[in-house]
Short mmCIF file of C-alpha atoms and ligand atoms in Angstrom, two decimals:
data_model
loop_
_atom_site.label_atom_id
_atom_site.label_comp_id
_atom_site.label_asym_id
_atom_site.label_seq_id
_atom_site.Cartn_x
_atom_site.Cartn_y
_atom_site.Cartn_z
CA UNK A 251 114.29 128.93 103.45
CA UNK A 252 113.77 129.11 100.01
CA UNK A 253 114.08 132.51 98.20
CA UNK A 254 110.70 133.12 96.37
CA UNK A 255 112.38 134.56 93.21
CA UNK A 256 109.94 135.66 90.61
CA UNK A 257 111.48 138.66 89.29
CA UNK A 258 111.77 142.01 91.15
CA UNK A 259 112.19 145.57 90.25
CA UNK A 260 113.39 146.03 86.29
CA UNK A 261 114.29 142.48 86.04
CA UNK A 262 110.58 142.13 86.18
CA UNK A 263 109.70 142.52 82.60
CA UNK A 264 106.35 141.23 81.08
CA UNK A 265 106.87 137.87 79.94
CA UNK A 266 103.29 137.67 77.94
CA UNK A 267 103.45 135.87 74.39
CA UNK A 268 103.03 132.97 72.58
CA UNK A 269 104.43 129.36 72.62
CA UNK A 270 103.95 125.93 71.27
CA UNK A 271 103.86 124.22 75.00
CA UNK A 272 103.42 125.89 78.12
CA UNK A 273 104.46 124.00 81.01
CA UNK A 274 103.65 125.42 84.59
CA UNK A 275 105.65 124.20 87.27
CA UNK A 276 109.34 123.17 87.10
CA UNK A 277 110.09 119.92 89.37
CA UNK A 278 109.89 116.68 88.34
CA UNK A 279 106.52 116.64 86.21
CA UNK A 280 107.20 119.57 84.21
CA UNK A 281 110.83 118.95 83.71
CA UNK A 282 110.40 115.43 82.65
CA UNK A 283 107.72 116.63 80.07
CA UNK A 284 110.35 119.72 79.15
CA UNK A 285 112.93 116.95 78.36
CA UNK A 286 111.11 114.69 76.45
CA UNK A 287 110.58 117.89 73.87
CA UNK A 288 113.55 118.68 73.65
CA UNK A 289 115.33 118.46 69.93
CA UNK A 290 111.37 118.44 68.65
CA UNK A 291 112.31 122.23 67.41
CA UNK A 292 108.89 123.30 69.43
CA UNK A 293 108.90 126.33 71.45
CA UNK A 294 108.67 125.61 74.85
CA UNK A 295 108.02 127.91 77.66
CA UNK A 296 108.45 126.43 81.31
CA UNK A 297 107.68 128.90 83.89
CA UNK A 298 107.42 127.94 88.17
CA UNK A 299 107.42 130.41 90.87
CA UNK A 300 110.90 129.63 92.08
CA UNK A 301 113.88 129.27 90.30
CA UNK A 302 114.67 125.50 89.02
CA UNK A 303 115.56 123.57 92.14
CA UNK A 304 114.88 126.22 95.02
CA UNK A 305 112.63 124.76 96.66
CA UNK A 306 112.66 121.38 97.55
CA UNK A 307 109.50 119.27 97.93
CA UNK A 308 109.75 116.02 99.42
CA UNK A 309 112.51 113.59 101.27
CA UNK A 310 113.68 112.92 97.66
CA UNK A 311 114.11 108.95 97.91
CA UNK A 312 113.50 107.30 94.63
CA UNK A 313 114.42 103.83 92.85
CA UNK A 314 118.17 103.94 91.57
CA UNK A 315 117.10 102.74 88.49
CA UNK A 316 114.96 105.56 87.59
CA UNK A 317 118.23 107.79 88.25
CA UNK A 318 120.49 105.53 86.53
CA UNK A 319 117.64 105.51 82.87
CA UNK A 320 117.77 109.27 83.33
CA UNK A 321 121.20 109.93 83.49
CA UNK A 322 120.93 111.81 86.97
CA UNK A 323 123.67 109.45 89.32
CA UNK A 324 125.34 112.68 89.77
CA UNK A 325 122.76 113.54 91.92
CA UNK A 326 122.52 110.46 93.92
CA UNK A 327 123.33 110.97 98.04
CA UNK A 328 123.03 107.74 99.40
CA UNK A 329 121.65 104.12 98.06
CA UNK A 330 119.91 101.66 100.50
CA UNK A 331 119.27 97.77 99.63
CA UNK A 332 117.38 96.99 102.98
CA UNK A 333 114.26 99.06 104.46
CA UNK A 334 113.32 99.02 108.08
CA UNK A 335 110.22 99.01 109.29
CA UNK A 336 109.80 99.82 113.20
CA UNK A 337 106.40 99.01 115.08
CA UNK A 338 105.38 99.28 118.66
CA UNK A 339 106.04 95.48 118.68
CA UNK A 340 108.83 94.77 117.22
CA UNK A 341 111.26 95.64 114.03
CA UNK A 342 111.69 94.43 110.71
CA UNK A 343 114.53 94.39 108.30
CA UNK A 344 113.22 94.04 104.54
CA UNK A 345 116.13 92.94 101.75
CA UNK A 346 114.85 94.87 99.15
CA UNK A 347 115.20 93.32 95.23
CA UNK A 348 116.22 96.58 94.01
CA UNK A 349 118.12 99.26 95.45
CA UNK A 350 116.18 102.79 96.65
CA UNK A 351 118.47 105.98 96.80
CA UNK A 352 117.96 109.09 98.01
CA UNK A 353 119.35 112.72 96.05
CA UNK A 354 119.94 116.18 96.12
CA UNK A 355 116.84 117.82 94.91
CA UNK A 356 118.90 120.89 93.55
CA UNK A 357 120.91 119.11 91.67
CA UNK A 358 118.37 116.82 90.28
CA UNK A 359 116.53 119.64 89.05
CA UNK A 360 119.51 120.92 87.04
CA UNK A 361 120.49 117.80 85.51
CA UNK A 362 116.97 117.49 83.90
CA UNK A 363 117.27 121.24 82.79
CA UNK A 364 120.76 120.66 81.17
CA UNK A 365 118.56 118.09 79.15
CA UNK A 366 115.87 120.45 77.71
CA UNK A 367 115.60 123.41 75.14
CA UNK A 368 113.13 125.04 76.66
CA UNK A 369 113.23 128.96 77.83
CA UNK A 370 112.41 129.33 81.58
CA UNK A 371 110.88 132.19 83.50
CA UNK A 372 109.92 132.73 87.20
CA UNK A 373 106.27 133.50 87.50
CA UNK A 374 103.40 132.64 89.68
CA UNK A 375 100.66 130.88 87.76
CA UNK A 376 97.86 132.35 88.65
CA UNK A 377 94.88 130.37 86.90
CA UNK A 378 93.17 130.34 82.93
CA UNK A 379 92.34 133.56 81.81
CA UNK A 380 90.04 134.57 78.92
CA UNK A 381 91.27 133.34 75.03
CA UNK A 382 91.87 136.27 72.94
CA UNK A 383 90.97 134.52 69.84
CA UNK A 384 89.38 131.57 68.75
CA UNK A 385 92.30 129.55 66.96
CA UNK A 386 92.56 126.56 70.07
CA UNK A 387 95.08 128.58 72.41
CA UNK A 388 94.73 128.54 76.08
CA UNK A 389 95.29 131.69 77.78
CA UNK A 390 97.40 131.63 81.26
CA UNK A 391 97.40 134.48 83.76
CA UNK A 392 100.56 135.05 85.66
CA UNK A 393 101.98 137.86 87.84
CA UNK A 394 104.47 138.75 84.75
CA UNK A 395 101.25 139.04 82.12
CA UNK A 396 99.34 136.32 80.19
CA UNK A 397 100.78 133.90 77.91
CA UNK A 398 99.52 131.49 75.36
CA UNK A 399 99.73 128.20 73.93
CA UNK A 400 98.01 125.66 71.99
CA UNK A 401 99.45 123.23 74.54
CA UNK A 402 99.41 124.01 78.37
CA UNK A 403 100.17 121.95 81.20
CA UNK A 404 99.62 122.32 84.78
CA UNK A 405 102.24 120.39 86.67
CA UNK A 406 102.34 122.91 89.51
CA UNK A 407 101.27 120.00 92.30
CA UNK A 408 97.90 119.23 94.31
CA UNK A 409 96.29 122.83 94.09
CA UNK A 410 95.55 121.96 90.14
CA UNK A 411 95.80 125.77 90.00
CA UNK A 412 94.30 125.42 85.60
CA UNK A 413 91.43 123.16 86.33
CA UNK A 414 87.70 124.51 86.67
CA UNK A 415 87.94 124.71 90.76
CA UNK A 416 85.95 121.86 91.74
CA UNK A 417 86.19 122.83 95.90
CA UNK A 418 88.93 119.99 96.04
CA UNK A 419 90.48 121.27 99.14
CA UNK A 420 91.72 119.90 102.31
CA UNK A 421 90.59 118.48 104.70
CA UNK A 422 87.65 117.13 102.65
CA UNK A 423 89.52 115.81 99.84
CA UNK A 424 91.45 112.82 99.17
CA UNK A 425 94.82 114.37 100.40
CA UNK A 426 97.26 113.09 102.58
CA UNK A 427 99.86 115.57 104.78
CA UNK A 428 103.89 115.27 104.81
CA UNK A 429 105.92 117.14 107.08
CA UNK A 430 109.55 116.90 107.42
CA UNK A 431 112.82 118.30 108.55
CA UNK A 432 116.68 118.05 107.40
CA UNK A 433 119.13 118.10 110.69
CA UNK A 434 122.58 117.32 109.55
CA UNK A 435 123.62 113.47 110.71
CA UNK A 436 124.24 110.46 108.63
CA UNK A 437 122.83 106.73 109.26
CA UNK A 438 123.21 103.80 107.09
CA UNK A 439 119.29 102.54 106.72
CA UNK A 440 116.36 103.75 105.10
CA UNK A 441 113.80 103.75 108.28
CA UNK A 442 110.20 103.78 108.48
CA UNK A 443 108.00 103.73 111.84
CA UNK A 444 104.04 102.69 112.08
CA UNK A 445 103.78 103.40 115.05
CA UNK A 446 100.48 105.27 116.66
CA UNK A 447 102.40 107.32 118.91
CA UNK A 448 103.77 109.29 115.84
CA UNK A 449 100.32 109.06 113.64
CA UNK A 450 97.25 106.98 114.24
CA UNK A 451 96.56 106.50 109.80
CA UNK A 452 100.64 106.69 108.24
CA UNK A 453 103.69 106.39 108.77
CA UNK A 454 107.38 107.80 110.17
CA UNK A 455 110.54 108.18 108.09
CA UNK A 456 114.11 108.65 108.66
CA UNK A 457 116.02 109.09 105.09
CA UNK A 458 119.46 109.65 105.36
CA UNK A 459 121.16 111.37 102.37
CA UNK A 460 125.10 111.61 103.24
CA UNK A 461 125.36 114.27 105.52
CA UNK A 462 121.96 114.81 106.29
CA UNK A 463 119.25 113.32 107.85
CA UNK A 464 115.40 113.67 106.04
CA UNK A 465 112.69 112.58 109.26
CA UNK A 466 109.17 113.21 108.94
CA UNK A 467 105.71 112.18 109.09
CA UNK A 468 102.93 111.61 106.82
CA UNK A 469 99.37 111.46 107.86
CA UNK A 470 97.15 109.62 105.40
CA UNK A 471 94.19 111.54 107.42
CA UNK A 472 94.72 115.02 106.61
CA UNK A 473 92.92 116.18 109.78
CA UNK A 474 95.88 114.83 111.95
CA UNK A 475 98.43 117.08 112.65
CA UNK A 476 101.88 116.33 112.27
CA UNK A 477 104.27 118.85 113.15
CA UNK A 478 104.44 117.95 117.14
CA UNK A 479 105.12 114.28 116.56
CA UNK A 480 107.79 115.57 113.61
CA UNK A 481 109.46 117.00 116.33
CA UNK A 482 109.06 114.04 118.82
CA UNK A 483 110.75 111.44 116.47
CA UNK A 484 113.38 113.84 115.78
CA UNK A 485 114.25 114.35 118.85
CA UNK A 486 113.84 110.77 119.84
CA UNK A 487 116.20 109.96 117.38
CA UNK A 488 118.83 112.81 118.85
CA UNK A 489 118.06 115.59 116.20
CA UNK A 490 116.90 118.51 116.58
CA UNK A 491 114.13 120.34 114.15
CA UNK A 492 115.02 122.82 111.48
CA UNK A 493 113.94 123.63 108.17
CA UNK A 494 110.45 122.57 108.15
CA UNK A 495 109.08 121.42 104.72
CA UNK A 496 105.59 119.96 104.53
CA UNK A 497 103.03 119.90 101.66
CA UNK A 498 99.43 118.21 100.76
CA UNK A 499 99.94 114.92 98.85
CA UNK A 500 97.21 113.48 97.30
CA UNK A 501 96.51 109.78 97.23
CA UNK A 502 93.63 109.69 94.63
CA UNK A 503 94.33 109.26 90.59
CA UNK A 504 92.25 112.84 89.57
CA UNK A 505 91.26 113.13 85.49
CA UNK A 506 94.56 113.52 83.19
CA UNK A 507 92.64 116.67 80.88
CA UNK A 508 90.26 119.24 81.76
CA UNK A 509 89.51 121.95 79.53
CA UNK A 510 92.02 121.63 76.75
CA UNK A 511 94.83 121.54 79.54
CA UNK A 512 97.10 118.46 80.52
CA UNK A 513 98.22 117.76 84.13
CA UNK A 514 100.83 115.74 85.24
CA UNK A 515 102.57 114.68 88.87
CA UNK A 516 100.44 115.87 91.59
CA UNK A 517 97.84 117.57 89.98
CA UNK A 518 96.63 114.96 88.54
CA UNK A 519 96.88 112.77 91.74
CA UNK A 520 99.86 110.47 90.51
CA UNK A 521 101.28 110.06 94.11
CA UNK A 522 101.08 106.61 95.13
CA UNK A 523 98.86 106.00 98.02
CA UNK A 524 100.30 104.07 100.96
CA UNK A 525 103.80 104.76 100.16
CA UNK A 526 102.93 108.00 99.07
CA UNK A 527 105.70 107.77 96.69
CA UNK A 528 105.29 110.80 94.09
CA UNK A 529 108.82 111.38 92.11
CA UNK A 530 109.04 108.57 90.21
CA UNK A 531 105.50 108.64 89.09
CA UNK A 532 105.62 112.09 88.66
CA UNK A 533 108.48 111.49 86.02
CA UNK A 534 107.21 108.10 84.70
CA UNK A 535 103.66 110.40 83.50
CA UNK A 536 105.89 113.66 82.63
CA UNK A 537 107.41 111.57 80.21
CA UNK A 538 104.40 109.91 78.81
CA UNK A 539 103.02 112.98 78.78
CA UNK A 540 105.82 114.74 76.91
CA UNK A 541 106.03 111.70 74.19
CA UNK A 542 102.49 112.99 73.38
CA UNK A 543 103.02 116.43 73.00
CA UNK A 544 106.01 115.48 70.84
CA UNK A 545 103.49 113.77 68.67
CA UNK A 546 101.38 117.06 68.44
CA UNK A 547 104.34 119.26 67.75
CA UNK A 548 105.86 116.96 65.21
CA UNK A 549 102.63 116.65 63.22
CA UNK A 550 101.51 113.14 64.10
CA UNK A 551 98.92 114.03 66.17
CA UNK A 552 96.44 116.81 66.81
CA UNK A 553 95.85 118.07 70.62
CA UNK A 554 92.45 115.87 70.58
CA UNK A 555 93.97 113.04 69.84
CA UNK A 556 97.25 113.52 72.32
CA UNK A 557 94.52 113.87 75.31
CA UNK A 558 92.45 111.03 74.49
CA UNK A 559 95.70 108.92 74.19
CA UNK A 560 97.01 110.37 77.47
CA UNK A 561 94.04 110.02 79.30
CA UNK A 562 93.83 106.33 78.48
CA UNK A 563 97.18 106.33 79.51
CA UNK A 564 96.16 107.55 82.72
CA UNK A 565 92.97 105.74 83.68
CA UNK A 566 94.84 102.07 82.93
CA UNK A 567 96.64 102.44 85.79
CA UNK A 568 93.45 103.33 88.14
CA UNK A 569 93.21 99.90 89.45
CA UNK A 570 96.72 99.55 90.67
CA UNK A 571 96.14 103.06 92.34
CA UNK A 572 93.16 102.01 93.94
CA UNK A 573 94.22 99.13 95.04
CA UNK A 574 97.52 100.47 97.00
CA UNK A 575 94.41 103.13 98.36
CA UNK A 576 92.64 99.64 99.87
CA UNK A 577 95.80 98.75 101.48
CA UNK A 578 96.60 102.21 102.98
CA UNK A 579 92.94 102.15 104.21
CA UNK A 580 93.54 98.43 105.67
CA UNK A 581 96.79 98.74 107.22
CA UNK A 582 95.91 101.11 110.28
CA UNK A 583 92.67 99.42 111.34
CA UNK A 584 95.47 96.51 112.09
CA UNK A 585 96.06 96.11 115.84
CA UNK A 586 99.49 97.19 116.78
CA UNK A 587 99.72 93.74 118.34
CA UNK A 588 99.26 91.86 115.12
CA UNK A 589 100.77 94.26 112.77
CA UNK A 590 104.57 93.65 114.32
CA UNK A 591 104.07 89.76 113.98
CA UNK A 592 102.18 90.58 110.81
CA UNK A 593 105.12 92.69 109.42
CA UNK A 594 108.06 89.74 110.35
CA UNK A 595 106.13 87.57 108.70
CA UNK A 596 105.41 89.37 105.03
CA UNK A 597 109.86 89.80 105.59
CA UNK A 598 110.15 86.32 103.54
CA UNK A 599 112.36 86.74 100.39
CA UNK A 600 110.01 85.35 98.28
CA UNK A 601 107.04 87.71 99.44
CA UNK A 602 109.34 90.75 99.56
CA UNK A 603 110.57 90.12 95.92
CA UNK A 604 107.06 89.41 94.67
CA UNK A 605 105.37 92.86 96.33
CA UNK A 606 108.26 95.18 95.76
CA UNK A 607 108.47 93.67 91.90
CA UNK A 608 104.80 94.70 91.40
CA UNK A 609 105.42 97.95 93.29
CA UNK A 610 108.19 98.79 90.94
CA UNK A 611 106.10 98.02 88.04
CA UNK A 612 103.68 100.40 88.43
CA UNK A 613 106.31 103.05 87.14
CA UNK A 614 108.79 100.95 85.65
CA UNK A 615 112.21 102.33 85.07
CA UNK A 616 112.65 101.07 82.08
CA UNK A 617 110.18 103.20 80.80
CA UNK A 618 111.72 105.86 80.59
CA UNK A 619 114.40 104.49 77.88
CA UNK A 620 118.02 104.75 78.42
CA UNK A 621 119.99 107.32 79.66
CA UNK A 622 121.22 110.01 77.54
CA UNK A 623 124.08 110.74 79.83
CA UNK A 624 126.45 108.06 81.09
CA UNK A 625 126.64 106.68 84.51
CA UNK A 626 129.86 108.35 86.40
CA UNK A 627 132.59 105.75 86.42
CA UNK A 628 133.01 104.53 90.23
CA UNK A 629 136.43 106.00 91.69
C1 FAD B 106 107.38 115.98 102.89
C2 FAD B 106 107.03 115.24 102.11
C3 FAD B 106 108.20 114.39 101.55
C4 FAD B 106 107.69 113.36 100.70
N1 FAD B 106 109.01 112.67 100.06
C5 FAD B 106 109.04 112.02 99.21
C6 FAD B 106 110.35 111.10 98.83
O1 FAD B 106 110.83 110.91 99.10
N2 FAD B 106 109.65 109.95 97.89
C7 FAD B 106 108.62 110.39 96.68
O2 FAD B 106 108.69 109.83 95.54
N3 FAD B 106 107.59 111.34 97.09
C8 FAD B 106 107.70 111.98 97.85
N4 FAD B 106 107.18 112.84 98.61
C9 FAD B 106 105.99 113.49 97.34
C10 FAD B 106 106.67 114.05 96.48
O3 FAD B 106 107.47 115.36 96.90
C11 FAD B 106 105.21 114.86 95.34
O4 FAD B 106 104.85 113.41 94.70
C12 FAD B 106 106.07 115.17 93.48
O5 FAD B 106 106.67 116.20 94.57
C13 FAD B 106 105.14 115.75 92.71
O6 FAD B 106 105.87 116.43 91.81
P1 FAD B 106 104.91 117.38 90.80
O7 FAD B 106 106.50 117.94 89.85
O8 FAD B 106 104.12 116.75 90.78
O9 FAD B 106 105.08 118.75 91.75
P2 FAD B 106 106.22 119.26 92.75
O10 FAD B 106 107.48 118.46 93.04
O11 FAD B 106 104.97 119.88 94.15
O12 FAD B 106 106.35 120.49 91.82
C14 FAD B 106 105.09 121.67 91.87
C15 FAD B 106 106.22 123.35 91.54
O13 FAD B 106 105.07 123.93 91.14
C16 FAD B 106 105.42 124.95 91.09
N5 FAD B 106 104.15 126.01 91.78
C17 FAD B 106 103.14 125.31 92.39
N6 FAD B 106 102.35 126.35 92.56
C18 FAD B 106 102.68 127.53 91.23
C19 FAD B 106 102.08 128.45 91.19
N7 FAD B 106 100.79 128.95 91.33
N8 FAD B 106 102.75 129.41 90.26
C20 FAD B 106 104.28 129.22 89.88
N9 FAD B 106 104.80 128.03 90.40
C21 FAD B 106 103.74 127.02 91.16
C22 FAD B 106 105.96 124.83 92.34
O14 FAD B 106 107.21 125.79 92.76
C23 FAD B 106 107.12 123.26 92.36
O15 FAD B 106 108.49 123.87 91.42
C24 FAD B 106 107.09 113.77 99.58
C25 FAD B 106 105.83 114.65 99.70
C26 FAD B 106 106.29 115.27 101.12
C27 FAD B 106 105.47 116.86 101.36
#
């Protein structure tokens, strides 16, 4: 179990103060933003209720090239060039045009953090506070005091804590739900199950990561409870459930800015529908936002110009997200006896190369630029 690391006793001194940039949330999106701001000279504060890397938020699977581009290869655990898809009517093995890796969450966060020159504090963010003066600074209420900054980012996940509160709550909001366990074990294949025994709309997965398996179920329907079938899949794979970890997963793009606050990652609905892949998109939109904010702190643009540019960038992805949402809605409607053969049919090299290239291009690794840290030399 992760330890809630907000400081206690004498260590719990107030952290109220004014900064150039306040980033709320120190996971994929928040750290990517802070990393883009490194060296800008800005006074950047980042807060999270847990220590950096303390609480894993996913199965930690990502296209390998994203790790390489960000200089994060040291945290890679295992690499895959095939994807095995199980259906009740047969299985297919897709030879991928690019590789996918599992990684260690704590190590990835610490590597990203080592590239930053921001200040970090553990604090729970409660929401917006009344701003003390009219200089455009935004005030944020935390359990350790009020922090103000002219540039404030919500990278806190799907709850979108710093928005006005539009009643966006499960089970009515467009959110999927995911739950997984991490039993000890090993495997060669990245595997998914599209099988109504486990989930009527969604999929199960087993992602090997060196000495553990990350086995879980994701349901596109937030009303479907995934615990029993996470247990079922785990037991059918001959493993025992442990360390449950789950969350709601957005599957619809949201506004990138609101009330002067910037949103990135799950708080902006940046997780891809259908695959529920939200790490690379959190990094991708985080980098985009970090670049815009850097323009502000370096005096090249105003906050309003940054907001307009980032919102335009966000919205330019809407068509692709909508298209993936359509497929997400279609797959559960395909009768199982047709799904198996259809998935095998789609396994032609031409189709896979085409579809996976398009898929990767929604948030392409080249966007990250060149790695600041060289790749480790293979031993
Ligand atoms: C079971 C499961 C498995 C998944 N597997 C994958 C996968 O393999 N690959 C993939 O690409 N995506 C996966 N996803 C989706 C992925 O986890 C998210 O899309 C991704 O984590 C979003 O990153 P983020 O930085 O926006 O938010 P998060 O990673 O959720 O980080 C939010 C941060 O904000 C902090 N926080 C939240 N509220 C507060 C508060 N009030 N005060 C202070 N701090 C707060 C949290 O501690 C956390 O550090 C999975 C999701 C689930 C649920």
